[in-house]
């Protein structure tokens, strides 16, 4: 809202509670004018630092297997046509791992979670990774 709130809050307050609401609305509008830019700046800095932290942590060889530091991995889009299906956390996690592996940039197709390995299939390749993130097998088809 920012500057808009300086005008809209007093008007809304006056409509609801007359002069008293108008006075409160001026206070709320001015407070919002001061506070909202600070909140926006801190959100920007927080998001930037989260990105930096992720970049620093991704230098570890197996770090791309760790997708649990995200609140929710982004939705997997399937195949060449990038089909949207109902959200599944296991597919989203596998697609995130694939994007961080040598298959990054290829369309996610499917995955198989094996006991100590995971098989990731893109439209063009199959990749099997061990639990520590090392490549066990890569096939191109």
Tab-separated table of C-alpha atoms in Angstrom:
chain	number	residue	atom	x	y	z
A	1	UNK	CA	0.000	0.000	0.000
A	2	UNK	CA	2.705	2.537	0.963
A	3	UNK	CA	1.649	6.027	-0.152
A	4	UNK	CA	-1.827	4.769	-1.079
A	5	UNK	CA	-2.359	3.773	2.566
A	6	UNK	CA	-1.766	7.363	3.740
A	7	UNK	CA	-4.907	8.339	1.824
A	8	UNK	CA	-7.023	5.176	2.017
A	9	UNK	CA	-6.620	4.407	5.734
A	10	UNK	CA	-8.010	7.756	6.976
A	11	UNK	CA	-10.911	7.541	4.522
A	12	UNK	CA	-11.744	3.987	5.571
A	13	UNK	CA	-11.409	4.953	9.243
A	14	UNK	CA	-13.703	7.985	8.787
A	15	UNK	CA	-16.334	5.818	7.082
A	16	UNK	CA	-16.338	3.377	9.977
A	17	UNK	CA	-15.815	5.549	13.073
A	18	UNK	CA	-16.103	9.185	12.026
A	19	UNK	CA	-13.455	11.669	13.171
A	20	UNK	CA	-11.858	9.220	15.621
A	21	UNK	CA	-11.479	6.639	12.842
A	22	UNK	CA	-10.049	9.352	10.576
A	23	UNK	CA	-7.375	10.207	13.166
A	24	UNK	CA	-6.502	6.522	13.690
A	25	UNK	CA	-6.395	6.060	9.929
A	26	UNK	CA	-3.841	8.874	9.577
A	27	UNK	CA	-1.683	7.172	12.197
A	28	UNK	CA	-1.984	3.773	10.522
A	29	UNK	CA	-1.279	5.242	7.085
A	30	UNK	CA	1.837	7.098	8.238
A	31	UNK	CA	3.065	4.087	10.181
A	32	UNK	CA	2.571	1.895	7.109
A	33	UNK	CA	4.452	4.435	5.004
A	34	UNK	CA	7.454	4.057	7.320
A	35	UNK	CA	7.260	0.346	8.145
A	36	UNK	CA	6.476	-1.258	4.754
A	37	UNK	CA	9.716	-0.174	3.034
A	38	UNK	CA	11.696	-1.528	5.997
A	39	UNK	CA	9.844	-4.852	5.773
A	40	UNK	CA	10.452	-5.001	2.027
A	41	UNK	CA	14.157	-4.322	2.510
A	42	UNK	CA	14.529	-6.986	5.190
A	43	UNK	CA	12.619	-9.518	3.035
A	44	UNK	CA	14.949	-8.734	0.120
A	45	UNK	CA	18.048	-9.168	2.299
A	46	UNK	CA	16.698	-12.384	3.822
A	47	UNK	CA	15.962	-13.910	0.405
A	48	UNK	CA	19.384	-12.845	-0.876
A	49	UNK	CA	21.166	-14.404	2.099
A	50	UNK	CA	19.168	-17.622	1.736
A	51	UNK	CA	20.354	-17.781	-1.877
A	52	UNK	CA	23.956	-17.160	-0.860
A	53	UNK	CA	23.706	-19.832	1.826
A	54	UNK	CA	22.300	-22.297	-0.714
A	55	UNK	CA	25.087	-21.508	-3.168
A	56	UNK	CA	27.757	-21.989	-0.509
A	57	UNK	CA	26.228	-25.220	0.746
A	58	UNK	CA	25.843	-26.587	-2.787
A	59	UNK	CA	29.612	-26.908	-3.136
A	60	UNK	CA	29.362	-30.167	-1.136
A	61	UNK	CA	29.332	-33.145	-3.536
A	62	UNK	CA	26.173	-34.714	-2.100
A	63	UNK	CA	24.354	-31.489	-1.304
A	64	UNK	CA	22.011	-31.762	-4.243
A	65	UNK	CA	20.497	-34.841	-2.657
A	66	UNK	CA	19.462	-32.718	0.334
A	67	UNK	CA	16.154	-31.181	-0.734
A	68	UNK	CA	14.651	-31.130	2.739
A	69	UNK	CA	15.928	-27.641	3.603
A	70	UNK	CA	13.217	-26.244	1.331
A	71	UNK	CA	9.748	-25.700	2.697
A	72	UNK	CA	8.290	-27.446	-0.334
A	73	UNK	CA	10.202	-28.433	-3.467
A	74	UNK	CA	8.712	-26.964	-6.607
A	75	UNK	CA	6.246	-29.027	-8.601
A	76	UNK	CA	7.611	-31.508	-11.125
A	77	UNK	CA	6.612	-30.944	-14.740
A	78	UNK	CA	6.496	-34.211	-16.656
A	79	UNK	CA	7.933	-35.066	-20.078
A	80	UNK	CA	8.596	-33.003	-23.163
A	81	UNK	CA	5.197	-31.329	-22.935
A	82	UNK	CA	5.859	-30.354	-19.295
A	83	UNK	CA	2.539	-31.815	-18.163
A	84	UNK	CA	1.217	-30.697	-14.774
A	85	UNK	CA	-0.068	-33.467	-12.525
A	86	UNK	CA	-1.257	-33.336	-8.902
A	87	UNK	CA	1.560	-32.396	-6.502
A	88	UNK	CA	3.591	-35.301	-5.109
A	89	UNK	CA	6.435	-34.560	-2.706
A	90	UNK	CA	8.517	-37.527	-3.915
A	91	UNK	CA	8.297	-36.453	-7.568
A	92	UNK	CA	9.043	-32.839	-6.634
A	93	UNK	CA	12.088	-33.913	-4.604
A	94	UNK	CA	13.338	-36.161	-7.410
A	95	UNK	CA	12.892	-33.381	-9.982
A	96	UNK	CA	14.859	-31.025	-7.714
A	97	UNK	CA	17.680	-33.579	-7.390
A	98	UNK	CA	17.635	-34.052	-11.162
A	99	UNK	CA	17.869	-30.307	-11.754
A	100	UNK	CA	20.972	-30.192	-9.537
A	101	UNK	CA	22.604	-33.192	-11.229
A	102	UNK	CA	24.123	-33.706	-14.665
A	103	UNK	CA	20.545	-34.057	-15.962
A	104	UNK	CA	19.822	-30.438	-15.074
A	105	UNK	CA	17.915	-28.678	-17.828
A	106	UNK	CA	16.360	-31.884	-19.144
A	107	UNK	CA	12.672	-32.632	-18.740
A	108	UNK	CA	11.839	-34.774	-15.693
A	109	UNK	CA	10.031	-37.983	-16.616
A	110	UNK	CA	10.060	-40.316	-13.593
A	111	UNK	CA	12.135	-41.726	-10.747
A	112	UNK	CA	12.499	-44.938	-8.785
A	113	UNK	CA	13.520	-44.769	-5.146
A	114	UNK	CA	15.721	-47.790	-4.446
A	115	UNK	CA	16.969	-48.757	-0.989
A	116	UNK	CA	20.313	-46.936	-1.113
A	117	UNK	CA	20.060	-45.431	-4.591
A	118	UNK	CA	17.715	-43.372	-6.708
A	119	UNK	CA	17.135	-43.743	-10.446
A	120	UNK	CA	16.192	-40.532	-12.232
A	121	UNK	CA	14.798	-40.635	-15.738
A	122	UNK	CA	14.615	-37.664	-18.033
A	123	UNK	CA	13.200	-37.772	-21.532
A	124	UNK	CA	16.679	-38.591	-22.914
A	125	UNK	CA	18.709	-40.242	-20.130
A	126	UNK	CA	18.664	-42.482	-17.089
A	127	UNK	CA	20.862	-41.639	-14.111
A	128	UNK	CA	21.383	-43.765	-11.009
A	129	UNK	CA	22.835	-42.027	-7.952
A	130	UNK	CA	24.126	-43.598	-4.742
A	131	UNK	CA	22.941	-42.328	-1.375
A	132	UNK	CA	25.972	-40.016	-1.114
A	133	UNK	CA	25.148	-38.433	-4.492
A	134	UNK	CA	27.780	-40.129	-6.598
A	135	UNK	CA	26.892	-41.201	-10.107
A	136	UNK	CA	26.616	-44.996	-10.382
A	137	UNK	CA	25.262	-45.283	-13.924
A	138	UNK	CA	24.314	-42.938	-16.758
A	139	UNK	CA	22.556	-44.134	-19.915
A	140	UNK	CA	21.638	-42.080	-22.942
A	141	UNK	CA	18.746	-43.262	-25.120
